[in-house]
Coordinates of C-alpha atoms in Angstrom, one line a residue:
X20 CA -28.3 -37.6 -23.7
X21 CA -28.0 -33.9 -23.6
X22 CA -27.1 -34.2 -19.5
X23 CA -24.5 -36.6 -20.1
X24 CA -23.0 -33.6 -23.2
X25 CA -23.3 -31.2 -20.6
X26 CA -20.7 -33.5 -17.5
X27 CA -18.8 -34.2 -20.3
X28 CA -18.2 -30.8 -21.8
X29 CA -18.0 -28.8 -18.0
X30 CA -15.0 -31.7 -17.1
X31 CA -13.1 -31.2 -20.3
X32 CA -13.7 -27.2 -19.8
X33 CA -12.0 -27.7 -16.3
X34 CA -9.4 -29.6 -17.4
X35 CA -8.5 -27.4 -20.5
X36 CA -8.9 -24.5 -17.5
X37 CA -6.0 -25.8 -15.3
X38 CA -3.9 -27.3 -18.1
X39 CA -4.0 -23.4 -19.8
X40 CA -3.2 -21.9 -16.4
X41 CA -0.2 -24.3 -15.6
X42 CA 1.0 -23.7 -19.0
X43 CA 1.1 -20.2 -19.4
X44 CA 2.2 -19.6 -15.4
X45 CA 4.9 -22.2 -17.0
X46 CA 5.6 -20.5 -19.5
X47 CA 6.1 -16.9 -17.6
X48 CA 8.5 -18.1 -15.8
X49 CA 11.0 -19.2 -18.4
X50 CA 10.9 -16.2 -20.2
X51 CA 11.9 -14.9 -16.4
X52 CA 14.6 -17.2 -16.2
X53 CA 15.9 -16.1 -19.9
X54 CA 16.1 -12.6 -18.9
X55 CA 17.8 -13.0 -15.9
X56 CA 14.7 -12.3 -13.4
X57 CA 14.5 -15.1 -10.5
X58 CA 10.7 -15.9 -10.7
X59 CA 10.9 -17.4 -7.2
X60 CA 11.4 -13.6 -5.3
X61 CA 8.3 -12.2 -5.7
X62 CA 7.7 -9.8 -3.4
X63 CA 4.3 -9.7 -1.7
X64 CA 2.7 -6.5 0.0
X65 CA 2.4 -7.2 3.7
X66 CA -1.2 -7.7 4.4
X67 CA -1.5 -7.2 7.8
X68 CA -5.5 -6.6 8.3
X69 CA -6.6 -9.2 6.1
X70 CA -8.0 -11.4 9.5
X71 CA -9.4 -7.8 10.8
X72 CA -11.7 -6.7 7.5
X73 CA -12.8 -10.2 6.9
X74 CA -13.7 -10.8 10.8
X75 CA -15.7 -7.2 10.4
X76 CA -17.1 -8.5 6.9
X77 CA -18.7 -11.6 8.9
X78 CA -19.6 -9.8 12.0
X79 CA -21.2 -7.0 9.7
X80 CA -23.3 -10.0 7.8
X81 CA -24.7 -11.8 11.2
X82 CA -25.8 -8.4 11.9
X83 CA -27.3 -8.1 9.0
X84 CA -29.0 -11.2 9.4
X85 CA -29.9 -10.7 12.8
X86 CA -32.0 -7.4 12.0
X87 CA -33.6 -8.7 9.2
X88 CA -34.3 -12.0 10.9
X89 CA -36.2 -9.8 13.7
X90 CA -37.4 -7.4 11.7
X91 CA -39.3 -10.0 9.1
X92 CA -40.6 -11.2 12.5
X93 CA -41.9 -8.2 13.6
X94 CA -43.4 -7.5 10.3
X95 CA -44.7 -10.8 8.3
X96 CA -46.8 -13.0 10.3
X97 CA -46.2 -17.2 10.6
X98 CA -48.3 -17.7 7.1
X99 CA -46.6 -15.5 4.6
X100 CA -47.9 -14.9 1.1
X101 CA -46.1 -15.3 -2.2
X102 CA -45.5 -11.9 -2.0
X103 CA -44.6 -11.2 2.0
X104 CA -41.9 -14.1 1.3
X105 CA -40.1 -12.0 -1.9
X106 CA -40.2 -8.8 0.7
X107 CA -38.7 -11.0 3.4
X108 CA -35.9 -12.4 0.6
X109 CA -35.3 -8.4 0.0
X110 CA -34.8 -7.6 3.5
X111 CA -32.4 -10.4 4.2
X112 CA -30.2 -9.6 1.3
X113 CA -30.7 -6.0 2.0
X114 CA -29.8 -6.2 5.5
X115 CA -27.1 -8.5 4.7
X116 CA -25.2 -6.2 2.1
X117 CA -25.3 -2.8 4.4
X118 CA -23.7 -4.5 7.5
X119 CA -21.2 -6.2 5.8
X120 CA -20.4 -2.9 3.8
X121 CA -20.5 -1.6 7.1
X122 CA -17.8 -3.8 8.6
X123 CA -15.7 -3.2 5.5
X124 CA -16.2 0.8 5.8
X125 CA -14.9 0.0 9.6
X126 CA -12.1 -1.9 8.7
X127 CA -10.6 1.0 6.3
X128 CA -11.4 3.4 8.9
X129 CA -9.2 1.5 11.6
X130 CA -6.6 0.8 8.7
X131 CA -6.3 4.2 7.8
X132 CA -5.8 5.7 11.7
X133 CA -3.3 2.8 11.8
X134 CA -2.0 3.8 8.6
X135 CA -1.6 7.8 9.5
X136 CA 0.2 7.0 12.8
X137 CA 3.1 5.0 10.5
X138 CA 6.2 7.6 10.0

């Protein structure tokens, strides 16, 4: 009983989620139209190293996988205790989080040279 509550109440909570968000995105954009504001011309920021810092990002996490895949070889032997496999977890995750902060400090490095060289 108490799984079927819990489907039942996560669907109704997704559907209340989109209906509020149409609604009120709705709702925005008449009180555009009443003041005279065309809610169609938004104007986006060019984003033009969007592909470059997430193609770091994922470069910077196989990295980070890679070294801590060889170094918890190096390290742990084939029959790992309870608590070799937790150290193993914290180097992956570890390793994982300074590459890819690594390839997002790299992509704001190229962006900013790029950036300066702009009149």
């Amino acid at each position: 009983m108490s799984g079927e509550l819990v489907a039942i109440t996560m669907f109704v909570g997704a559907f209340a989620l989109v209906f509020g968000i149409r609604y009120f995105l709705n709702k925005e954009k008449m009180a555009m139209i009443e003041r005279g504001i065309d809610p169609g011309l938004r104007k986006a920021t060019p984003r033009p190293f969007i592909s470059l810092k997430f193609g770091l990002l994922m470069v910077g996490l196989g990295l980070g996988l890679l070294v801590a895949l060889f170094t918890t070889r190096g390290i742990f032997s084939a029959n790992m205790t309870n608590a070799e496999e937790g150290q193993a977890v914290a180097v992956y995750f570890g390793s994982i989080f300074i590459f890819g902060g690594l390839g997002l400090i790299t992509s704001y490095v190229i962006e900013k040279k790029w950036l300066d060289k702009q009149p």
